[in-house]
Amino acid sequence: MSSDLTRILARNMHCTSHDVVSEFQSEIFLNAANRIVQGVPKKNGDPYDSVFVERVWKSMQRINRNESLAYSLANHEAGPELERKLFYGLATTLTGRIRGRTTYTQ
């Protein structure tokens, strides 16, 4: 697993991509973690299993080295603000401008 999402999460949590890959062993798990942090259910509308949700939050806490995220992760503060802090990164446009806090798909 080597994706932009992995690198962005590692950068924002001040850990390594290896840390992210070790905790979130597949793209499916990492994408589910993104949705859990957003506070949204599965794509089909079903809620995530509570044990799985707890596992995601514990994994995030284990790899996090960014003090500014520790409180939100420990208190499971799901929502758009935390999602932006974790899963958005910098992007360079074709003209050379640097855009901040963009998703890995933008």
Tab-separated table of N, CA and C in Angstrom:
chain	number	residue	atom	x	y	z
A	1	MET	N	0.854	-1.178	0.000
A	1	MET	CA	0.000	0.000	0.000
A	1	MET	C	0.897	1.237	0.000
A	2	SER	N	0.862	1.987	-1.060
A	2	SER	CA	1.637	3.217	-1.143
A	2	SER	C	0.809	4.244	-1.893
A	3	SER	N	0.073	5.033	-1.161
A	3	SER	CA	-0.814	5.989	-1.800
A	3	SER	C	-0.542	7.396	-1.295
A	4	ASP	N	-1.129	8.362	-2.001
A	4	ASP	CA	-1.040	9.739	-1.544
A	4	ASP	C	-1.684	9.878	-0.173
A	5	LEU	N	-2.788	9.181	0.048
A	5	LEU	CA	-3.481	9.245	1.327
A	5	LEU	C	-2.558	8.789	2.462
A	6	THR	N	-1.794	7.756	2.231
A	6	THR	CA	-0.834	7.264	3.224
A	6	THR	C	0.202	8.335	3.543
A	7	ARG	N	0.766	8.937	2.513
A	7	ARG	CA	1.793	9.963	2.713
A	7	ARG	C	1.221	11.207	3.389
A	8	ILE	N	0.025	11.612	3.005
A	8	ILE	CA	-0.597	12.794	3.607
A	8	ILE	C	-0.879	12.551	5.085
A	9	LEU	N	-1.452	11.395	5.413
A	9	LEU	CA	-1.744	11.082	6.807
A	9	LEU	C	-0.460	11.041	7.628
A	10	ALA	N	0.575	10.420	7.094
A	10	ALA	CA	1.858	10.348	7.799
A	10	ALA	C	2.411	11.752	8.038
A	11	ARG	N	2.371	12.580	7.029
A	11	ARG	CA	2.882	13.949	7.160
A	11	ARG	C	2.122	14.710	8.232
A	12	ASN	N	0.800	14.628	8.202
A	12	ASN	CA	-0.026	15.397	9.132
A	12	ASN	C	0.044	14.869	10.565
A	13	MET	N	0.342	13.578	10.723
A	13	MET	CA	0.451	12.993	12.063
A	13	MET	C	1.895	12.973	12.560
A	14	HIS	N	2.819	13.488	11.752
A	14	HIS	CA	4.245	13.543	12.088
A	14	HIS	C	4.813	12.141	12.356
A	15	CYS	N	4.352	11.182	11.581
A	15	CYS	CA	4.885	9.824	11.679
A	15	CYS	C	5.402	9.424	10.300
A	16	THR	N	5.762	8.175	10.123
A	16	THR	CA	6.266	7.729	8.826
A	16	THR	C	5.164	7.012	8.038
A	17	SER	N	5.349	6.937	6.744
A	17	SER	CA	4.417	6.162	5.914
A	17	SER	C	4.411	4.706	6.357
A	18	HIS	N	5.563	4.221	6.798
A	18	HIS	CA	5.648	2.845	7.306
A	18	HIS	C	4.731	2.660	8.525
A	19	ASP	N	4.676	3.654	9.412
A	19	ASP	CA	3.771	3.589	10.567
A	19	ASP	C	2.325	3.448	10.118
A	20	VAL	N	1.942	4.247	9.119
A	20	VAL	CA	0.570	4.210	8.608
A	20	VAL	C	0.262	2.850	7.998
A	21	VAL	N	1.170	2.353	7.174
A	21	VAL	CA	0.964	1.057	6.517
A	21	VAL	C	0.900	-0.068	7.554
A	22	SER	N	1.706	0.020	8.601
A	22	SER	CA	1.692	-1.013	9.641
A	22	SER	C	0.355	-1.070	10.375
A	23	GLU	N	-0.241	0.085	10.624
A	23	GLU	CA	-1.524	0.133	11.338
A	23	GLU	C	-2.714	-0.133	10.423
A	24	PHE	N	-2.688	0.484	9.252
A	24	PHE	CA	-3.801	0.374	8.305
A	24	PHE	C	-3.314	-0.471	7.143
A	25	GLN	N	-3.495	-1.755	7.231
A	25	GLN	CA	-2.814	-2.699	6.359
A	25	GLN	C	-3.367	-2.794	4.946
A	26	SER	N	-4.431	-2.047	4.659
A	26	SER	CA	-4.959	-2.044	3.295
A	26	SER	C	-5.598	-0.699	3.000
A	27	GLU	N	-5.732	-0.407	1.731
A	27	GLU	CA	-6.410	0.827	1.306
A	27	GLU	C	-7.852	0.852	1.810
A	28	ILE	N	-8.485	-0.313	1.847
A	28	ILE	CA	-9.873	-0.388	2.307
A	28	ILE	C	-9.967	0.058	3.759
A	29	PHE	N	-9.055	-0.413	4.599
A	29	PHE	CA	-9.043	-0.043	6.005
A	29	PHE	C	-8.752	1.448	6.164
A	30	LEU	N	-7.806	1.973	5.394
A	30	LEU	CA	-7.454	3.389	5.483
A	30	LEU	C	-8.609	4.268	5.005
A	31	ASN	N	-9.276	3.877	3.936
A	31	ASN	CA	-10.433	4.648	3.463
A	31	ASN	C	-11.575	4.603	4.465
A	32	ALA	N	-11.772	3.452	5.118
A	32	ALA	CA	-12.792	3.355	6.172
A	32	ALA	C	-12.425	4.274	7.333
A	33	ALA	N	-11.143	4.329	7.677
A	33	ALA	CA	-10.688	5.226	8.748
A	33	ALA	C	-11.009	6.676	8.399
A	34	ASN	N	-10.811	7.032	7.142
A	34	ASN	CA	-11.133	8.385	6.685
A	34	ASN	C	-12.617	8.674	6.902
A	35	ARG	N	-13.485	7.741	6.556
A	35	ARG	CA	-14.924	7.932	6.729
A	35	ARG	C	-15.303	7.998	8.209
A	36	ILE	N	-14.663	7.199	9.044
A	36	ILE	CA	-14.941	7.217	10.477
A	36	ILE	C	-14.534	8.557	11.070
A	37	VAL	N	-13.379	9.071	10.663
A	37	VAL	CA	-12.929	10.386	11.135
A	37	VAL	C	-13.895	11.483	10.675
A	38	GLN	N	-14.461	11.323	9.493
A	38	GLN	CA	-15.453	12.289	9.014
A	38	GLN	C	-16.745	12.217	9.823
A	39	GLY	N	-16.992	11.042	10.429
A	39	GLY	CA	-18.226	10.838	11.173
A	39	GLY	C	-19.369	10.381	10.299
A	40	VAL	N	-19.049	9.734	9.184
A	40	VAL	CA	-20.091	9.269	8.266
A	40	VAL	C	-20.132	7.737	8.244
A	41	PRO	N	-21.293	7.174	7.910
A	41	PRO	CA	-21.411	5.707	7.862
A	41	PRO	C	-20.763	5.137	6.598
A	42	LYS	N	-20.865	3.813	6.459
A	42	LYS	CA	-20.384	3.150	5.246
A	42	LYS	C	-21.094	3.730	4.031
A	43	LYS	N	-20.542	3.482	2.853
A	43	LYS	CA	-21.144	4.003	1.617
A	43	LYS	C	-22.570	3.522	1.423
A	44	ASN	N	-22.898	2.329	1.950
A	44	ASN	CA	-24.262	1.810	1.796
A	44	ASN	C	-25.213	2.342	2.870
A	45	GLY	N	-24.701	3.205	3.764
A	45	GLY	CA	-25.537	3.815	4.788
A	45	GLY	C	-25.531	3.102	6.128
A	46	ASP	N	-24.988	1.881	6.168
A	46	ASP	CA	-24.912	1.143	7.428
A	46	ASP	C	-23.824	1.736	8.321
A	47	PRO	N	-24.031	1.718	9.624
A	47	PRO	CA	-22.969	2.203	10.524
A	47	PRO	C	-21.825	1.193	10.593
A	48	TYR	N	-20.639	1.680	10.907
A	48	TYR	CA	-19.503	0.791	11.117
A	48	TYR	C	-19.677	0.079	12.460
A	49	ASP	N	-19.186	-1.145	12.538
A	49	ASP	CA	-19.210	-1.913	13.774
A	49	ASP	C	-18.447	-1.147	14.855
A	50	SER	N	-18.982	-1.071	16.064
A	50	SER	CA	-18.367	-0.281	17.139
A	50	SER	C	-16.962	-0.772	17.497
A	51	VAL	N	-16.721	-2.074	17.406
A	51	VAL	CA	-15.380	-2.607	17.679
A	51	VAL	C	-14.394	-2.121	16.618
A	52	PHE	N	-14.833	-2.107	15.365
A	52	PHE	CA	-13.985	-1.628	14.270
A	52	PHE	C	-13.697	-0.135	14.449
A	53	VAL	N	-14.709	0.638	14.803
A	53	VAL	CA	-14.532	2.085	15.008
A	53	VAL	C	-13.512	2.330	16.123
A	54	GLU	N	-13.636	1.603	17.213
A	54	GLU	CA	-12.682	1.750	18.324
A	54	GLU	C	-11.269	1.382	17.873
A	55	ARG	N	-11.155	0.347	17.058
A	55	ARG	CA	-9.845	-0.067	16.541
A	55	ARG	C	-9.213	1.043	15.692
A	56	VAL	N	-10.022	1.701	14.872
A	56	VAL	CA	-9.522	2.803	14.042
A	56	VAL	C	-8.991	3.930	14.921
A	57	TRP	N	-9.774	4.346	15.925
A	57	TRP	CA	-9.335	5.441	16.795
A	57	TRP	C	-8.060	5.061	17.557
A	58	LYS	N	-7.967	3.836	18.029
A	58	LYS	CA	-6.757	3.384	18.737
A	58	LYS	C	-5.560	3.379	17.793
A	59	SER	N	-5.763	2.940	16.562
A	59	SER	CA	-4.680	2.944	15.570
A	59	SER	C	-4.199	4.358	15.304
A	60	MET	N	-5.127	5.283	15.164
A	60	MET	CA	-4.761	6.690	14.937
A	60	MET	C	-3.940	7.218	16.111
A	61	GLN	N	-4.387	6.910	17.313
A	61	GLN	CA	-3.664	7.379	18.499
A	61	GLN	C	-2.263	6.772	18.579
A	62	ARG	N	-2.128	5.509	18.212
A	62	ARG	CA	-0.832	4.829	18.284
A	62	ARG	C	0.212	5.466	17.376
A	63	ILE	N	-0.190	5.832	16.170
A	63	ILE	CA	0.813	6.353	15.226
A	63	ILE	C	0.980	7.870	15.297
A	64	ASN	N	0.066	8.556	15.949
A	64	ASN	CA	0.133	10.012	15.993
A	64	ASN	C	1.331	10.509	16.794
A	65	ARG	N	2.069	11.455	16.215
A	65	ARG	CA	3.168	12.138	16.900
A	65	ARG	C	2.946	13.651	16.887
A	66	ASN	N	1.776	14.071	16.462
A	66	ASN	CA	1.434	15.490	16.356
A	66	ASN	C	0.609	15.876	17.579
A	67	GLU	N	1.225	16.614	18.490
A	67	GLU	CA	0.560	16.985	19.740
A	67	GLU	C	-0.759	17.726	19.524
A	68	SER	N	-0.853	18.501	18.452
A	68	SER	CA	-2.074	19.276	18.219
A	68	SER	C	-3.273	18.398	17.843
A	69	LEU	N	-3.022	17.130	17.498
A	69	LEU	CA	-4.101	16.204	17.149
A	69	LEU	C	-4.473	15.261	18.294
A	70	ALA	N	-3.619	15.175	19.313
A	70	ALA	CA	-3.784	14.171	20.369
A	70	ALA	C	-5.133	14.257	21.069
A	71	TYR	N	-5.565	15.433	21.435
A	71	TYR	CA	-6.829	15.592	22.167
A	71	TYR	C	-8.014	15.138	21.314
A	72	SER	N	-8.063	15.583	20.076
A	72	SER	CA	-9.170	15.223	19.180
A	72	SER	C	-9.226	13.722	18.934
A	73	LEU	N	-8.076	13.093	18.780
A	73	LEU	CA	-8.037	11.652	18.560
A	73	LEU	C	-8.447	10.892	19.822
A	74	ALA	N	-7.972	11.329	20.980
A	74	ALA	CA	-8.296	10.651	22.234
A	74	ALA	C	-9.786	10.754	22.551
A	75	ASN	N	-10.408	11.852	22.119
A	75	ASN	CA	-11.823	12.077	22.414
A	75	ASN	C	-12.742	11.739	21.247
A	76	HIS	N	-12.188	11.122	20.219
A	76	HIS	CA	-12.963	10.666	19.056
A	76	HIS	C	-13.819	11.786	18.477
A	77	GLU	N	-13.213	12.942	18.276
A	77	GLU	CA	-13.919	14.114	17.767
A	77	GLU	C	-14.079	14.053	16.248
A	78	ALA	N	-14.917	13.128	15.798
A	78	ALA	CA	-15.145	12.953	14.360
A	78	ALA	C	-15.825	14.186	13.781
A	79	GLY	N	-15.469	14.487	12.534
A	79	GLY	CA	-16.097	15.592	11.832
A	79	GLY	C	-15.187	16.153	10.768
A	80	PRO	N	-15.713	17.107	10.013
A	80	PRO	CA	-14.946	17.664	8.894
A	80	PRO	C	-13.646	18.354	9.311
A	81	GLU	N	-13.638	18.991	10.469
A	81	GLU	CA	-12.431	19.707	10.887
A	81	GLU	C	-11.269	18.746	11.129
A	82	LEU	N	-11.519	17.664	11.863
A	82	LEU	CA	-10.455	16.686	12.106
A	82	LEU	C	-10.063	15.983	10.812
A	83	GLU	N	-11.038	15.704	9.974
A	83	GLU	CA	-10.718	15.064	8.695
A	83	GLU	C	-9.769	15.929	7.869
A	84	ARG	N	-10.010	17.231	7.848
A	84	ARG	CA	-9.119	18.144	7.113
A	84	ARG	C	-7.710	18.129	7.713
A	85	LYS	N	-7.623	18.116	9.036
A	85	LYS	CA	-6.311	18.124	9.689
A	85	LYS	C	-5.526	16.845	9.407
A	86	LEU	N	-6.236	15.738	9.237
A	86	LEU	CA	-5.573	14.451	9.029
A	86	LEU	C	-5.346	14.099	7.566
A	87	PHE	N	-6.343	14.320	6.727
A	87	PHE	CA	-6.332	13.746	5.377
A	87	PHE	C	-6.179	14.763	4.247
A	88	TYR	N	-5.970	16.033	4.581
A	88	TYR	CA	-5.732	17.019	3.536
A	88	TYR	C	-4.258	17.375	3.532
A	89	GLY	N	-3.743	17.721	2.356
A	89	GLY	CA	-2.327	18.048	2.246
A	89	GLY	C	-2.092	19.192	1.294
A	90	LEU	N	-0.844	19.404	0.953
A	90	LEU	CA	-0.458	20.442	0.002
A	90	LEU	C	-0.468	19.880	-1.410
A	91	ALA	N	-0.808	20.724	-2.354
A	91	ALA	CA	-0.776	20.316	-3.763
A	91	ALA	C	-0.204	21.466	-4.582
A	92	THR	N	0.548	21.117	-5.596
A	92	THR	CA	1.102	22.109	-6.502
A	92	THR	C	0.311	22.049	-7.803
A	93	THR	N	-0.173	23.206	-8.244
A	93	THR	CA	-0.941	23.258	-9.484
A	93	THR	C	0.004	23.227	-10.680
A	94	LEU	N	-0.548	23.092	-11.855
A	94	LEU	CA	0.270	23.083	-13.067
A	94	LEU	C	1.020	24.389	-13.266
A	95	THR	N	0.491	25.481	-12.723
A	95	THR	CA	1.156	26.781	-12.859
A	95	THR	C	2.190	27.019	-11.771
A	96	GLY	N	2.329	26.061	-10.832
A	96	GLY	CA	3.338	26.179	-9.792
A	96	GLY	C	2.827	26.725	-8.466
A	97	ARG	N	1.554	27.105	-8.412
A	97	ARG	CA	0.990	27.589	-7.146
A	97	ARG	C	0.855	26.420	-6.178
A	98	ILE	N	1.078	26.689	-4.903
A	98	ILE	CA	0.895	25.667	-3.880
A	98	ILE	C	-0.426	25.928	-3.185
A	99	ARG	N	-1.274	24.901	-3.187
A	99	ARG	CA	-2.573	24.992	-2.522
A	99	ARG	C	-2.495	24.179	-1.239
A	100	GLY	N	-2.987	24.734	-0.157
A	100	GLY	CA	-2.962	24.034	1.120
A	100	GLY	C	-4.273	23.356	1.422
A	101	ARG	N	-4.182	22.304	2.233
A	101	ARG	CA	-5.337	21.570	2.739
A	101	ARG	C	-6.264	21.081	1.630
A	102	THR	N	-5.681	20.406	0.672
A	102	THR	CA	-6.463	19.786	-0.395
A	102	THR	C	-6.547	18.287	-0.142
A	103	THR	N	-7.579	17.657	-0.657
A	103	THR	CA	-7.682	16.214	-0.501
A	103	THR	C	-6.739	15.549	-1.492
A	104	TYR	N	-6.469	14.283	-1.272
A	104	TYR	CA	-5.544	13.580	-2.165
A	104	TYR	C	-6.131	13.360	-3.543
A	105	THR	N	-7.426	13.610	-3.724
A	105	THR	CA	-8.047	13.407	-5.026
A	105	THR	C	-8.213	14.696	-5.802
A	106	GLN	N	-7.942	15.847	-5.177
A	106	GLN	CA	-8.151	17.117	-5.872
A	106	GLN	C	-7.019	17.424	-6.829
